[in-house]
Short mmCIF file of C-alpha atoms and ligand atoms in Angstrom, two decimals:
data_model
loop_
_atom_site.label_atom_id
_atom_site.label_comp_id
_atom_site.label_asym_id
_atom_site.label_seq_id
_atom_site.Cartn_x
_atom_site.Cartn_y
_atom_site.Cartn_z
CA MET A 532 125.69 29.72 313.26
CA THR A 533 123.71 29.17 316.55
CA GLY A 534 120.20 30.49 316.21
CA HIS A 535 120.71 31.58 312.47
CA PRO A 536 120.98 28.44 310.42
CA ILE A 537 121.50 30.40 307.26
CA ARG A 538 124.43 30.99 304.97
CA GLU A 539 125.43 34.49 303.97
CA GLU A 540 124.85 33.91 300.29
CA ASP A 541 121.25 32.61 300.91
CA PHE A 542 119.99 36.12 301.54
CA GLU A 543 121.35 37.21 298.10
CA LEU A 544 120.01 34.01 296.44
CA ARG A 545 116.62 34.44 297.96
CA ALA A 546 116.48 38.19 297.02
CA LEU A 547 117.39 37.16 293.37
CA GLY A 548 114.55 34.53 293.52
CA ALA A 549 117.33 31.83 292.93
CA LEU A 550 117.04 29.92 296.10
CA GLU A 551 115.01 26.70 295.71
CA GLY A 552 113.53 23.64 297.43
CA LEU A 553 114.37 22.83 300.98
CA GLU A 554 116.85 25.63 301.38
CA ARG A 555 114.28 28.17 300.42
CA GLU A 556 111.72 26.67 302.69
CA GLU A 557 114.28 26.68 305.51
CA LEU A 558 115.10 30.31 304.97
CA GLU A 559 111.50 31.33 304.67
CA SER A 560 110.46 29.73 307.85
CA HIS A 561 113.53 30.99 309.68
CA VAL A 562 112.97 34.54 308.41
CA SER A 563 109.47 34.48 309.41
CA GLU A 564 110.50 34.11 313.13
CA CYS A 565 113.84 35.94 313.09
CA PRO A 566 113.72 39.71 312.84
CA ALA A 567 117.53 40.08 312.43
CA CYS A 568 117.52 37.62 309.40
CA ALA A 569 114.42 39.27 307.99
CA GLN A 570 116.33 42.54 308.16
CA ARG A 571 119.35 40.99 306.43
CA LEU A 572 117.00 39.68 303.52
CA ALA A 573 115.41 43.09 303.23
CA GLU A 574 119.08 44.51 302.95
CA ALA A 575 119.91 42.00 300.32
CA ARG A 576 116.74 42.94 298.40
CA GLY A 577 117.71 46.66 298.92
CA ARG A 578 121.09 46.02 297.37
CA LEU A 579 119.56 44.39 294.35
CA THR A 580 117.01 47.13 293.91
CA LEU A 581 119.92 49.60 294.11
CA LEU A 582 121.79 47.68 291.51
CA ALA A 583 118.79 47.93 289.18
CA LEU A 584 118.50 51.59 289.89
CA VAL A 585 122.14 52.39 289.55
CA ALA A 586 123.28 50.12 286.76
CA PRO A 587 121.33 51.28 283.72
CA PRO A 588 122.59 55.02 283.61
CA THR A 589 126.12 54.23 284.81
CA GLU A 590 128.80 52.48 282.78
CA PRO A 591 130.89 50.66 285.29
CA SER A 592 134.29 52.20 285.53
CA ALA A 593 137.51 50.38 284.43
CA GLU A 594 138.38 50.34 288.06
CA ILE A 595 135.29 48.49 289.10
CA LEU A 596 135.57 46.06 286.07
CA HIS A 597 139.12 45.26 287.08
CA ARG A 598 137.99 44.84 290.86
CA LEU A 599 135.16 42.56 289.64
CA ARG A 600 137.49 40.35 287.52
CA GLN A 601 139.77 40.13 290.40
CA ARG A 602 136.84 39.20 292.65
CA ILE A 603 135.79 36.54 290.16
CA ARG A 604 139.24 35.02 290.24
CA GLU A 605 139.30 35.07 294.04
CA GLU A 606 135.86 33.57 294.23
CA ALA A 607 136.90 30.91 291.74
CA ALA A 608 139.87 30.07 293.77
CA ALA A 609 137.86 30.04 296.97
CA VAL A 610 135.12 27.76 295.79
CA PRO A 611 136.62 24.35 296.31
CA LEU A 612 137.40 25.26 299.87
CA SER A 613 133.94 26.56 300.77
CA ALA A 614 132.38 23.65 298.95
CA GLN A 615 134.39 21.28 301.20
CA SER A 616 133.55 23.15 304.43
CA SER A 617 129.94 23.54 303.90
CA ARG A 618 127.45 21.69 305.86
CA TRP A 619 126.42 19.56 302.93
CA ALA A 620 127.88 19.06 299.50
CA ILE A 621 126.56 21.98 297.62
CA PRO A 622 125.77 21.61 294.04
CA TRP A 623 128.12 23.45 291.69
CA THR A 624 125.46 25.52 290.17
CA ALA A 625 124.44 26.77 293.60
CA VAL A 626 128.06 27.74 294.43
CA ALA A 627 128.35 29.50 291.04
CA MET A 628 124.97 31.31 291.73
CA ALA A 629 126.20 32.30 295.10
CA ALA A 630 129.44 33.61 293.75
CA ALA A 631 127.36 35.55 291.12
CA CYS A 632 125.14 37.02 293.67
CA MET A 633 127.96 38.03 295.90
CA LEU A 634 129.50 39.70 292.75
CA LEU A 635 126.30 41.48 292.16
CA ALA A 636 126.21 42.67 295.71
CA VAL A 637 129.79 43.82 295.50
CA LEU A 638 129.02 45.53 292.25
CA ALA A 639 125.88 47.23 293.58
CA VAL A 640 127.64 48.36 296.69
CA SER A 641 130.77 49.64 294.91
CA MET A 642 128.72 51.45 292.30
CA TRP A 643 126.63 52.92 295.04
CA ALA A 644 129.82 54.03 296.70
CA GLN A 645 131.29 55.32 293.51
CA ASN A 646 128.04 57.31 292.78
CA ARG A 647 128.11 58.77 296.30
CA ARG A 648 131.86 59.76 295.59
CA LEU A 649 130.90 61.32 292.31
CA ASP A 650 127.90 63.20 293.86
CA ARG A 651 130.06 64.47 296.57
CA GLN A 652 132.79 65.61 294.12
CA LEU A 653 130.24 67.25 292.00
CA GLY A 654 128.79 68.97 294.98
CA VAL A 655 132.15 70.23 295.94
CA LEU A 656 132.97 71.45 292.31
CA ARG A 657 129.57 73.09 292.09
CA SER A 658 130.13 75.04 295.47
CA GLN A 659 133.63 75.95 294.45
CA GLN A 660 132.36 77.38 291.23
CA GLN A 661 129.51 79.21 293.01
CA ALA A 662 132.08 80.64 295.45
CA GLN A 663 134.34 81.70 292.55
CA GLU A 664 131.50 83.34 290.73
CA ARG A 665 130.46 85.17 293.86
CA GLN A 666 133.99 86.32 294.26
CA ASN A 667 134.20 87.48 290.68
CA ARG A 668 131.05 89.44 291.11
CA GLU A 669 132.40 91.13 294.41
CA MET A 670 135.75 91.75 292.69
CA ALA A 671 133.94 93.49 289.74
CA LYS A 672 132.03 95.64 292.35
CA LEU A 673 135.23 96.34 294.21
CA ALA A 674 137.17 97.24 291.09
CA ALA A 675 134.41 99.80 290.28
CA ALA A 676 134.61 101.47 293.77
CA PRO A 677 135.31 105.17 293.51
CA ASP A 678 137.68 105.03 296.43
CA LEU A 679 139.61 101.94 295.39
CA MET A 680 142.97 101.67 297.19
CA ILE A 681 145.84 99.41 296.59
CA VAL A 682 148.33 98.81 299.41
CA SER A 683 151.53 96.87 298.98
CA LEU A 684 152.80 94.69 301.88
CA ALA A 685 156.42 93.77 302.35
CA SER A 686 157.98 91.26 304.68
CA SER A 687 159.11 92.54 308.04
CA PRO A 688 162.77 92.38 308.93
CA GLY A 689 163.94 89.04 310.04
CA THR A 690 161.10 87.13 308.33
CA PRO A 691 161.13 85.11 305.14
CA LYS A 692 160.77 87.14 301.98
CA ALA A 693 157.10 87.58 300.93
CA GLU A 694 154.86 90.22 299.51
CA ALA A 695 151.17 90.81 299.32
CA ARG A 696 148.68 93.34 297.94
CA VAL A 697 145.55 94.54 299.65
CA VAL A 698 142.80 95.98 297.35
CA CYS A 699 140.13 97.69 299.32
CA SER A 700 137.31 100.23 299.28
CA MET A 701 136.51 101.79 302.70
CA GLN A 702 133.21 103.05 301.37
CA MET A 703 132.14 99.55 300.48
CA GLY A 704 133.89 97.91 303.46
CA MET A 705 135.35 95.35 301.19
CA LEU A 706 138.85 93.97 300.93
CA TYR A 707 140.72 91.69 298.62
CA TYR A 708 144.03 90.10 299.70
CA ASP A 709 146.63 88.53 297.35
CA GLY A 710 149.90 87.41 298.80
CA ASP A 711 152.69 84.72 298.63
CA LEU A 712 153.37 83.94 302.28
CA GLN A 713 154.39 80.28 302.86
CA PRO A 714 152.39 77.91 305.05
CA THR A 715 152.28 78.72 308.70
CA PRO A 716 153.86 76.34 311.36
CA PRO A 717 151.32 73.78 312.82
CA LYS A 718 148.44 75.22 314.84
CA GLN A 719 148.92 78.76 313.63
CA SER A 720 147.22 81.04 311.12
CA TYR A 721 148.08 84.35 309.57
CA GLN A 722 145.94 87.31 310.42
CA LEU A 723 145.48 90.46 308.38
CA TRP A 724 144.92 93.69 310.33
CA LEU A 725 143.47 96.97 309.29
CA ILE A 726 145.31 99.49 311.38
CA PRO A 727 143.12 102.70 311.62
CA MET A 728 144.24 106.25 312.01
CA GLN A 729 142.61 105.93 315.43
CA GLY A 730 141.93 103.04 317.66
CA GLU A 731 142.77 99.26 317.82
CA PRO A 732 143.83 97.15 314.89
CA ILE A 733 140.72 95.66 313.21
CA ASN A 734 140.65 91.94 312.16
CA ALA A 735 140.48 91.78 308.36
CA GLY A 736 140.92 88.16 307.77
CA VAL A 737 142.50 84.92 309.07
CA PHE A 738 144.10 82.51 306.46
CA ASN A 739 146.25 79.53 306.08
CA PRO A 740 148.24 79.52 302.81
CA VAL A 741 148.79 76.31 300.63
CA ALA A 742 152.44 75.62 299.80
CA GLY A 743 153.48 77.15 296.54
CA GLU A 744 150.20 78.94 296.03
CA ASN A 745 149.25 82.66 296.42
CA SER A 746 146.49 83.19 299.01
CA ARG A 747 143.64 85.13 297.46
CA TRP A 748 140.50 85.99 299.22
CA MET A 749 137.97 88.65 300.02
CA SER A 750 136.64 89.82 303.21
CA LYS A 751 134.31 92.49 304.66
CA ILE A 752 135.71 95.13 306.85
CA PRO A 753 133.89 97.96 308.72
CA ALA A 754 132.95 100.65 306.26
CA GLY A 755 134.03 104.16 306.67
CA VAL A 756 137.19 103.58 308.72
CA ALA A 757 140.22 105.64 307.84
CA PRO A 758 143.18 103.19 307.50
CA LYS A 759 146.70 104.01 308.28
CA SER A 760 148.33 100.73 307.34
CA PHE A 761 147.78 97.01 306.85
CA ALA A 762 149.74 94.23 308.62
CA VAL A 763 149.85 90.47 308.78
CA THR A 764 150.88 88.67 312.05
CA LEU A 765 151.30 85.02 312.93
CA GLU A 766 148.70 83.95 315.47
CA PRO A 767 147.19 80.87 317.03
CA ALA A 768 145.08 78.85 314.57
CA GLY A 769 141.77 80.59 313.81
CA GLY A 770 142.93 83.99 314.76
CA VAL A 771 142.60 86.23 317.81
CA PRO A 772 140.74 89.39 318.70
CA HIS A 773 143.89 91.46 319.05
CA PRO A 774 147.33 90.99 317.44
CA THR A 775 149.64 89.06 319.69
CA GLY A 776 152.18 87.39 317.40
CA PRO A 777 155.11 88.49 315.29
CA GLN A 778 154.41 90.74 312.34
CA VAL A 779 155.41 89.14 309.03
CA LEU A 780 153.99 91.71 306.42
CA ALA A 781 153.16 95.37 306.70
CA GLY A 782 152.40 98.18 304.38
CA PRO A 783 151.38 101.84 304.80
CA VAL A 784 148.37 103.34 303.06
CA SER A 785 149.86 106.04 300.96
ZN1 ZN B 1576 118.23 34.52 312.13
#
């Protein structure tokens, strides 16, 4: 406590306007000279403001209420000890107030964290939905393509059984992949190749399947290429410019 003769809970008490008498004077005079403690008091005020902002529209979740009750029990159990070890005998009301303030702070912070979590989850859901809508629109465009092509891919000899479909329009330069390959070994990815009638295989998408789920995705490919076949190879994670790994799926364009 050298240099900062202030108890942790005093910041919360002062922010609540519940610190009185000598202790309040002590805190005020210390804070006026100590930027670090002034900062801590500002933070305590910020937490309470946050609580005021956050609390009205949000019903605390059962989880938070449960944690609060637990915290109350812990605080209640801890009070006799902290009362003994404090520099002076602290009046019970002050201890109870301090506990209440700490609870408020805990509540504010956990609600803030929960709100942030909800916001993030909402953001993720929204962007997933947008991506899904975008894909639906592109699927609809692809399905209407006059040169729509469906190519079946089968597992190559010596590889686990799997199958996939490539739906594409070379006019639009657009491709949809749907396949049931199992997850890759660590640090590897699958890569789909468009093998043209002439020239080098063209990267048509890199993917890492989730166990037990079909991989379904769309990608752009160079428009106007005449494809001979499609193939999937196992490559270093993230894909490579030219196929290097073993072929796991392949199918000719009929
Ligand atoms: Zn200080």
